[in-house]
PDB file of C-alpha atoms in Angstrom:
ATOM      1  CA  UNK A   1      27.367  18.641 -15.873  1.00 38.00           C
ATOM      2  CA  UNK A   2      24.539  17.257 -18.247  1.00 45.00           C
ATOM      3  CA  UNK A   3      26.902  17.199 -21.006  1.00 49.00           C
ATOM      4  CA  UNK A   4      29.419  14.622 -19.450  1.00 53.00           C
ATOM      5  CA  UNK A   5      25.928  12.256 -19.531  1.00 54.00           C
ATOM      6  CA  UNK A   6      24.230  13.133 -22.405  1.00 56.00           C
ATOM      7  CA  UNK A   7      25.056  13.897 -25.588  1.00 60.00           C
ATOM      8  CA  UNK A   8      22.973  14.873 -29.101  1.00 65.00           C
ATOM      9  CA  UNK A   9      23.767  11.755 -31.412  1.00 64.00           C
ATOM     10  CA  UNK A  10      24.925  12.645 -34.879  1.00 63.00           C
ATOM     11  CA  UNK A  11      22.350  10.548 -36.537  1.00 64.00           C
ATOM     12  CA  UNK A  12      19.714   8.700 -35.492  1.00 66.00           C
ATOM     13  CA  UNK A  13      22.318   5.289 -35.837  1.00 70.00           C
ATOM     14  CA  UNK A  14      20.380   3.149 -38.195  1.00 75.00           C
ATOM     15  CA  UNK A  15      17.002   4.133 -37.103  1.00 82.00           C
ATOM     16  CA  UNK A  16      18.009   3.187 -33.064  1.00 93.00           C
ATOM     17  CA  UNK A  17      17.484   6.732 -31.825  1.00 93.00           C
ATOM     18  CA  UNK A  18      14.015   8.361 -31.514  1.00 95.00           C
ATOM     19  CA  UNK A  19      13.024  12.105 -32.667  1.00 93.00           C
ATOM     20  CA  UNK A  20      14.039  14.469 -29.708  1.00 93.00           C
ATOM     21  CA  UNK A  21      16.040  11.936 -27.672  1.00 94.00           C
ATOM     22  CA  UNK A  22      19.425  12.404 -26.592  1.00 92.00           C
ATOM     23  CA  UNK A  23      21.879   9.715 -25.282  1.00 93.00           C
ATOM     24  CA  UNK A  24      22.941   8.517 -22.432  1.00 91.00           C
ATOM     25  CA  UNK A  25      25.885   5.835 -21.108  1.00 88.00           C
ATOM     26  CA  UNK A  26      24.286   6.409 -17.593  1.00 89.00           C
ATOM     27  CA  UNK A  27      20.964   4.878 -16.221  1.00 92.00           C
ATOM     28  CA  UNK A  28      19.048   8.034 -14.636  1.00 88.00           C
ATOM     29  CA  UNK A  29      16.119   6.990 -12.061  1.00 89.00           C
ATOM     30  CA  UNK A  30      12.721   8.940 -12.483  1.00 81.00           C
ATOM     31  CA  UNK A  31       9.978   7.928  -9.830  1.00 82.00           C
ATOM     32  CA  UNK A  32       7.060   9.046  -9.177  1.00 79.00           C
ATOM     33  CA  UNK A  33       6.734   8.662  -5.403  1.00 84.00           C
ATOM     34  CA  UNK A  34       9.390   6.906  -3.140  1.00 93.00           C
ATOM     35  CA  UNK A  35      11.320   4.289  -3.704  1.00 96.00           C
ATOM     36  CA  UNK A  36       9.906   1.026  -2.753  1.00 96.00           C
ATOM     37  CA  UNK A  37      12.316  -1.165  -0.838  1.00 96.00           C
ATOM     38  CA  UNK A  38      11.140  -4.517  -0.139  1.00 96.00           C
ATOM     39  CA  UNK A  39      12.830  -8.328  -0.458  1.00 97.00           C
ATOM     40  CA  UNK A  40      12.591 -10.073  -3.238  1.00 97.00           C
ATOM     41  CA  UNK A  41      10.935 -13.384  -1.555  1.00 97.00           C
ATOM     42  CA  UNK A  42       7.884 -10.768  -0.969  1.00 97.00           C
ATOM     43  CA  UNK A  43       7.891 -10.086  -4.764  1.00 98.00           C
ATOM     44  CA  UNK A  44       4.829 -11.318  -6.187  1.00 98.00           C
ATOM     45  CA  UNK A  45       2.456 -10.671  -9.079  1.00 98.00           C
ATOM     46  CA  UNK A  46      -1.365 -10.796  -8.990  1.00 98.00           C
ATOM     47  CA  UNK A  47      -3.467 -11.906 -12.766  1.00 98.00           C
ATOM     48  CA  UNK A  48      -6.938 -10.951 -12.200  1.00 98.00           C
ATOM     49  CA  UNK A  49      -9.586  -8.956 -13.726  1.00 98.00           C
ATOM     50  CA  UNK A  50     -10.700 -10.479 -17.299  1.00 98.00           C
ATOM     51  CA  UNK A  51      -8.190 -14.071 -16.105  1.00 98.00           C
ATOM     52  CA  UNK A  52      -8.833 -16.852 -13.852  1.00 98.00           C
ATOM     53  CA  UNK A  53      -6.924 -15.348 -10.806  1.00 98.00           C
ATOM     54  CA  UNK A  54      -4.090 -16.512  -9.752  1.00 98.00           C
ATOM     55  CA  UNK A  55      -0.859 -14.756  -7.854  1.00 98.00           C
ATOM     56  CA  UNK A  56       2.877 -15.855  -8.880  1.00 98.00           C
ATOM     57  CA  UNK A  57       4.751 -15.592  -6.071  1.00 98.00           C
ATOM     58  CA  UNK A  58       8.972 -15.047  -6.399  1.00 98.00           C
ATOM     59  CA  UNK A  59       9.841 -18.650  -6.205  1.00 98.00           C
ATOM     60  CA  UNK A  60       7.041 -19.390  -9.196  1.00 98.00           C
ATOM     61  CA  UNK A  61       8.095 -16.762 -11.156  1.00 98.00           C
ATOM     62  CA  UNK A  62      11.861 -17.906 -10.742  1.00 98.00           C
ATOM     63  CA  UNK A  63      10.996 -21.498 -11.679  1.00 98.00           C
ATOM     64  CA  UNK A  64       9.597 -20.247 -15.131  1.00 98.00           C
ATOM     65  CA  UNK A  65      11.804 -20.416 -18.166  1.00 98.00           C
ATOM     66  CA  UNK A  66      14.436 -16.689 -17.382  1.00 98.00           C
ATOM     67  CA  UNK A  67      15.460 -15.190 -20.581  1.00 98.00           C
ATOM     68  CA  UNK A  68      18.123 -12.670 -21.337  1.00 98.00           C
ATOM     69  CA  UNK A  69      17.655  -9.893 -24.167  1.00 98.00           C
ATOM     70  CA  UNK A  70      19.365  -7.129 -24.754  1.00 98.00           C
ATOM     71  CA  UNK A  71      17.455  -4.100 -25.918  1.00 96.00           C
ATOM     72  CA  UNK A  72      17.454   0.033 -26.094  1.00 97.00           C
ATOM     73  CA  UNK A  73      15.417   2.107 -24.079  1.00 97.00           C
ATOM     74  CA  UNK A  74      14.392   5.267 -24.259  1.00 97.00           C
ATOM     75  CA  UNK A  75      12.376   7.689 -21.445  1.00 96.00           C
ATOM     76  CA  UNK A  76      10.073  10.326 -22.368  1.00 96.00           C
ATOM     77  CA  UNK A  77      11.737  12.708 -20.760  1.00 93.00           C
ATOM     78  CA  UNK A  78      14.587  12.835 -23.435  1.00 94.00           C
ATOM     79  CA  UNK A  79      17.107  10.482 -22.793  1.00 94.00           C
ATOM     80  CA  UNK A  80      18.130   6.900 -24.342  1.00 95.00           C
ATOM     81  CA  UNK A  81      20.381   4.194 -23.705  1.00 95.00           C
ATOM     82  CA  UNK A  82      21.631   1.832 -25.877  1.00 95.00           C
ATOM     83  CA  UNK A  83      22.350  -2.033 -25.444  1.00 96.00           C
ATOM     84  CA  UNK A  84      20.684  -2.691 -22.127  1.00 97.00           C
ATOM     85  CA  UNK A  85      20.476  -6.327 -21.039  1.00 98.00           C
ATOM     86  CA  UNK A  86      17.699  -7.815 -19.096  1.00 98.00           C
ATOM     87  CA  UNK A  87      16.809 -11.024 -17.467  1.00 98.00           C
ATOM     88  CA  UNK A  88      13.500 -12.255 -16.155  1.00 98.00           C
ATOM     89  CA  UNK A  89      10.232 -13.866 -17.755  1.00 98.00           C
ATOM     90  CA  UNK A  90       9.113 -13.508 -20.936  1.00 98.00           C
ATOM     91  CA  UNK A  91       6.107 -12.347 -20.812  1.00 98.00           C
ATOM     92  CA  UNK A  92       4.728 -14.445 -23.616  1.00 98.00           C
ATOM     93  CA  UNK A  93       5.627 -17.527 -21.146  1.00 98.00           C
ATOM     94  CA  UNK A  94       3.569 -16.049 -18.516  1.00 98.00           C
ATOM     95  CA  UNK A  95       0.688 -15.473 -20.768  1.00 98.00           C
ATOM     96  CA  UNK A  96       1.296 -19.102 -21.725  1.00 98.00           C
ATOM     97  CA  UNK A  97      -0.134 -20.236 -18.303  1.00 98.00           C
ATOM     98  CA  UNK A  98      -3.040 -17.611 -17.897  1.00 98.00           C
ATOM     99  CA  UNK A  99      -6.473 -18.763 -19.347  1.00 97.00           C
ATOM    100  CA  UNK A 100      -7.909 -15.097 -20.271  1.00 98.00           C
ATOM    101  CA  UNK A 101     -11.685 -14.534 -20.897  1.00 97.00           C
ATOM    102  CA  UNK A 102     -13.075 -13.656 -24.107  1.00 94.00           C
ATOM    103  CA  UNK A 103     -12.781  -9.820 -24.864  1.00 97.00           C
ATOM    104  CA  UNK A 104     -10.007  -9.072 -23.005  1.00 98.00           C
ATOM    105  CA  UNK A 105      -8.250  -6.339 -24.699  1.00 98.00           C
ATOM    106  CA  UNK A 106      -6.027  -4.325 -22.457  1.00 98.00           C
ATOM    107  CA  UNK A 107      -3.811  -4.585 -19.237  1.00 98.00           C
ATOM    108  CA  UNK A 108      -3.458  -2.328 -16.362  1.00 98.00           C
ATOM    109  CA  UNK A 109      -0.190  -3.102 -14.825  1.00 98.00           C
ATOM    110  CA  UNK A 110       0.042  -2.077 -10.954  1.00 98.00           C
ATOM    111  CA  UNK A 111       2.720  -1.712  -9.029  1.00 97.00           C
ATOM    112  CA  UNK A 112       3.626  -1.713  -5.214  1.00 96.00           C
ATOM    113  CA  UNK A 113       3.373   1.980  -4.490  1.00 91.00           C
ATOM    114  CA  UNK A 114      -0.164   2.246  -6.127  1.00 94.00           C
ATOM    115  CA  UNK A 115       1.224   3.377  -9.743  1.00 95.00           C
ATOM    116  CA  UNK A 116      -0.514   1.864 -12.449  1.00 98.00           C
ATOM    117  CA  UNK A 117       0.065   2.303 -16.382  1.00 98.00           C
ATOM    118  CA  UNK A 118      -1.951   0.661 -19.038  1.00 98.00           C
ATOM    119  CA  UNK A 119      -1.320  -1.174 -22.737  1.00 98.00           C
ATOM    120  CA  UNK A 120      -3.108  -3.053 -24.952  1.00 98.00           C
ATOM    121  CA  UNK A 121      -2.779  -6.798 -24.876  1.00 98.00           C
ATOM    122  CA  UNK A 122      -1.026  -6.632 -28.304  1.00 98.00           C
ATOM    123  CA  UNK A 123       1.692  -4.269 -26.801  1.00 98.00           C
ATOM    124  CA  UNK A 124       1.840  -6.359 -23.616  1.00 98.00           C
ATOM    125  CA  UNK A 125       1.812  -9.878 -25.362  1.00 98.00           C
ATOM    126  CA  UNK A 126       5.227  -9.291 -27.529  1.00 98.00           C
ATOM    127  CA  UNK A 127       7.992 -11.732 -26.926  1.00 97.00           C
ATOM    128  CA  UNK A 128      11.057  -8.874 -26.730  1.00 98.00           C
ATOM    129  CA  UNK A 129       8.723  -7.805 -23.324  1.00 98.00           C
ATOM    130  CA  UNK A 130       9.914  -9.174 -20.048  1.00 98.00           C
ATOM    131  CA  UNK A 131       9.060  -9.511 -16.070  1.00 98.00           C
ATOM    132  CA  UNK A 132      12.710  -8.274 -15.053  1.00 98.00           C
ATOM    133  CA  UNK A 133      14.638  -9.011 -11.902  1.00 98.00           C
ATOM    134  CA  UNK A 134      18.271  -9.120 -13.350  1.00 98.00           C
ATOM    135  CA  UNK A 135      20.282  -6.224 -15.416  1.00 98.00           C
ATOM    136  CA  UNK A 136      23.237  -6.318 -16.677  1.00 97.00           C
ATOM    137  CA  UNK A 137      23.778  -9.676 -15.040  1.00 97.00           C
ATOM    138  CA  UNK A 138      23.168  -8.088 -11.357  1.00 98.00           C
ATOM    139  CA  UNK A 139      19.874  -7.997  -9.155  1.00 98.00           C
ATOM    140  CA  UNK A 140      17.783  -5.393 -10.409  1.00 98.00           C
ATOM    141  CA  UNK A 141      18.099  -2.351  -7.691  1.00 97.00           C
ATOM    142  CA  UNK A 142      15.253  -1.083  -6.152  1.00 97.00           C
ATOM    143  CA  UNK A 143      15.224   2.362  -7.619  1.00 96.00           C
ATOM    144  CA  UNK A 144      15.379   1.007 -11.023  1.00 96.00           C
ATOM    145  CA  UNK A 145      12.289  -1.293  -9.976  1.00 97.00           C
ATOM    146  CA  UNK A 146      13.996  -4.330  -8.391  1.00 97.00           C
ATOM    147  CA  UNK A 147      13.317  -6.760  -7.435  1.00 98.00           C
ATOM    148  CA  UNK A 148      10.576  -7.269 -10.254  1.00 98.00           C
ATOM    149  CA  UNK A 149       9.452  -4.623 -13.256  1.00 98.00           C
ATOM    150  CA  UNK A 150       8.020  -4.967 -16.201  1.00 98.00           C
ATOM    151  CA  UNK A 151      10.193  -4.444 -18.917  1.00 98.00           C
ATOM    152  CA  UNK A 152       8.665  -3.181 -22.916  1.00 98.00           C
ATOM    153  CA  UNK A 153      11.161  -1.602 -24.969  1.00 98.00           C
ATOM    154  CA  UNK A 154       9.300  -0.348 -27.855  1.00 98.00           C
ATOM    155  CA  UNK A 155       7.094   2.068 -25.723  1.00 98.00           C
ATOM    156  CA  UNK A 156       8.618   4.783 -23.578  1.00 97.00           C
ATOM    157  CA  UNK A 157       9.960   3.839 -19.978  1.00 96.00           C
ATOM    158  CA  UNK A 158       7.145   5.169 -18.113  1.00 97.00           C
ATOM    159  CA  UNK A 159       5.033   2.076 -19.101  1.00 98.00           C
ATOM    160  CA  UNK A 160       7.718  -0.244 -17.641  1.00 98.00           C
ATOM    161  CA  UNK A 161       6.837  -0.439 -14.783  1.00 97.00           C
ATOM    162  CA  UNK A 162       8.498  -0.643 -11.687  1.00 97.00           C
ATOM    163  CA  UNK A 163       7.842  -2.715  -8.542  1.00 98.00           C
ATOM    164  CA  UNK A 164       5.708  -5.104 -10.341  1.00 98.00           C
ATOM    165  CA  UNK A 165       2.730  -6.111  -8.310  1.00 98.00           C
ATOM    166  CA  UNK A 166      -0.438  -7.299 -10.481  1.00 98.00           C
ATOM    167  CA  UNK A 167      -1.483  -7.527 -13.956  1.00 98.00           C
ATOM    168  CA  UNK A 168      -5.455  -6.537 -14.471  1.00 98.00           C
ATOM    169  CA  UNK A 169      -7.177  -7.701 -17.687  1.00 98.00           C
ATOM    170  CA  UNK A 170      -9.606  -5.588 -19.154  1.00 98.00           C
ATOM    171  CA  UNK A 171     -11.756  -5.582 -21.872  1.00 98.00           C
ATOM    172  CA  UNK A 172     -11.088  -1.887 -23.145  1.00 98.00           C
ATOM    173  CA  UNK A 173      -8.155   1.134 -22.383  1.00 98.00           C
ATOM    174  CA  UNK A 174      -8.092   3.125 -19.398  1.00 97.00           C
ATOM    175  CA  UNK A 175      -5.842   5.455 -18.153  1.00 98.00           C
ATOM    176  CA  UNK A 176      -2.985   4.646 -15.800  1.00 97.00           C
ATOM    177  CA  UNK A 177      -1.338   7.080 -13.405  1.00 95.00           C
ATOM    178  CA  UNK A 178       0.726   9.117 -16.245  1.00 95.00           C
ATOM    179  CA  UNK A 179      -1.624   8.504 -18.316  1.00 97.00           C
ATOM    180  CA  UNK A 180      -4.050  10.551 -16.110  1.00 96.00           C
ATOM    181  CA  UNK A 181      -1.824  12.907 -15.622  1.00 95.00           C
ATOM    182  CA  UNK A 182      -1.664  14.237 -18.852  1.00 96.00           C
ATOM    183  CA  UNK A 183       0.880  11.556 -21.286  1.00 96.00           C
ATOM    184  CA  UNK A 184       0.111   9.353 -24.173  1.00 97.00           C
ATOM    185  CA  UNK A 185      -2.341   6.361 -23.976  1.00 98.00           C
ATOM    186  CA  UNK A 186       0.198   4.613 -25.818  1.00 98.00           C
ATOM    187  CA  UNK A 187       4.045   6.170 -26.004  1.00 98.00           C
ATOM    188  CA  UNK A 188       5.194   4.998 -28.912  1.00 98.00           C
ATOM    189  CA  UNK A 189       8.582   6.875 -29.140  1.00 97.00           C
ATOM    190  CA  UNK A 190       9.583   6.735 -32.341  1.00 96.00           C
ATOM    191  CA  UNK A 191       5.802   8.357 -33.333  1.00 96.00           C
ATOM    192  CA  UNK A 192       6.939  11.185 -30.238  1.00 96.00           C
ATOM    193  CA  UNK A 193       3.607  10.203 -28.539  1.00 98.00           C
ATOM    194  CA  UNK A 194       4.845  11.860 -25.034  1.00 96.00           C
ATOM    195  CA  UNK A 195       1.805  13.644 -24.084  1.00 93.00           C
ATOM    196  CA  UNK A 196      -1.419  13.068 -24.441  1.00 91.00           C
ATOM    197  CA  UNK A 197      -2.473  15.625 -27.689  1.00 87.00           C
ATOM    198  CA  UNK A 198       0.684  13.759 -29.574  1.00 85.00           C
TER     199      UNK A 198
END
């Protein structure tokens, strides 16, 4: 069965494919917890901590310039796929409106649910990442995070969070739920930084 879904690539195709991944043309969902179902008018997202507090709620967040990007992704449990295409806010436009207080350094991003996952503001601030309610040019489903996740490609999946709720500024690196749990502060997955004595 696993091998109709995933296969070994032959190379690593022009530096695309991280050490120890394998490929997939399928889009497996991995949650911690259950799914959280919820419309997307209630979709909101919460700046506080080290920011002037403010909430986006769906409408604002829809109103913002949308961008589309295609990208690959790859999950620390093994797997990548290739040529994904999102749509949502840049998060570089979002950080656009926020006025940030000196020293802030890191993000916690929470989700509804209570799962939480953290990256420094120069991770988080990179204009490839993006607040994601569309893929592959249909509503983002709720067991892939829909109607609103957080979307950054260069880090492994678990730090895209899904159900995107709030976005905590902080002025140094704690641990998120994963992150607790025993992965990578970071999860860079082309340095294999799965766990956390990577």
């Amino acid at each position: 069965m696993l091998g109709k879904f995933f296969k070994k690539p032959e190379n690593d195709m022009g530096g695309r494919i991280p050490p120890g991944q394998t490929l997939t043309t399928r889009f497996p969902v991995l949650t911690y917890g259950p799914t959280q179902h919820f419309p997307a008018s209630e979709a909101q997202v919460r700046i506080f901590g080290l920011a002037s507090e403010r909430t986006f709620s769906w409408e604002d967040l829809l109103a913002l310039p949308q961008t589309t990007l295609t990208y690959d992704i790859h999950c620390v449990t093994h797997w990548s796929k290739l040529d994904t295409t999102w749509t949502g806010v840049r998060v570089t436009d979002l950080l656009a409106l926020l006025d940030l207080q000196p020293g802030a350094s890191h993000v916690m991003v929470h989700s509804a649910g209570g799962y939480t996952t953290n990256l420094s503001l120069e991770d988080f601030a990179r204009p490839e990442n993006l607040l994601a309610h569309t893929f592959d040019g249909q509503p983002l489903e709720p067991e892939h995070g829909g109607p609103l996740r957080l979307v950054v490609p260069h880090l492994f999946f678990w730090k895209s969070a899904k159900w995107l709720s709030g976005l905590e500024f902080m002025d140094s690196d704690r641990p998120g739920f994963w992150e607790r749990n025993g992965y990578h502060m970071r999860g860079d997955p082309f340095q294999e930084q799965r766990y956390d004595d990577d």
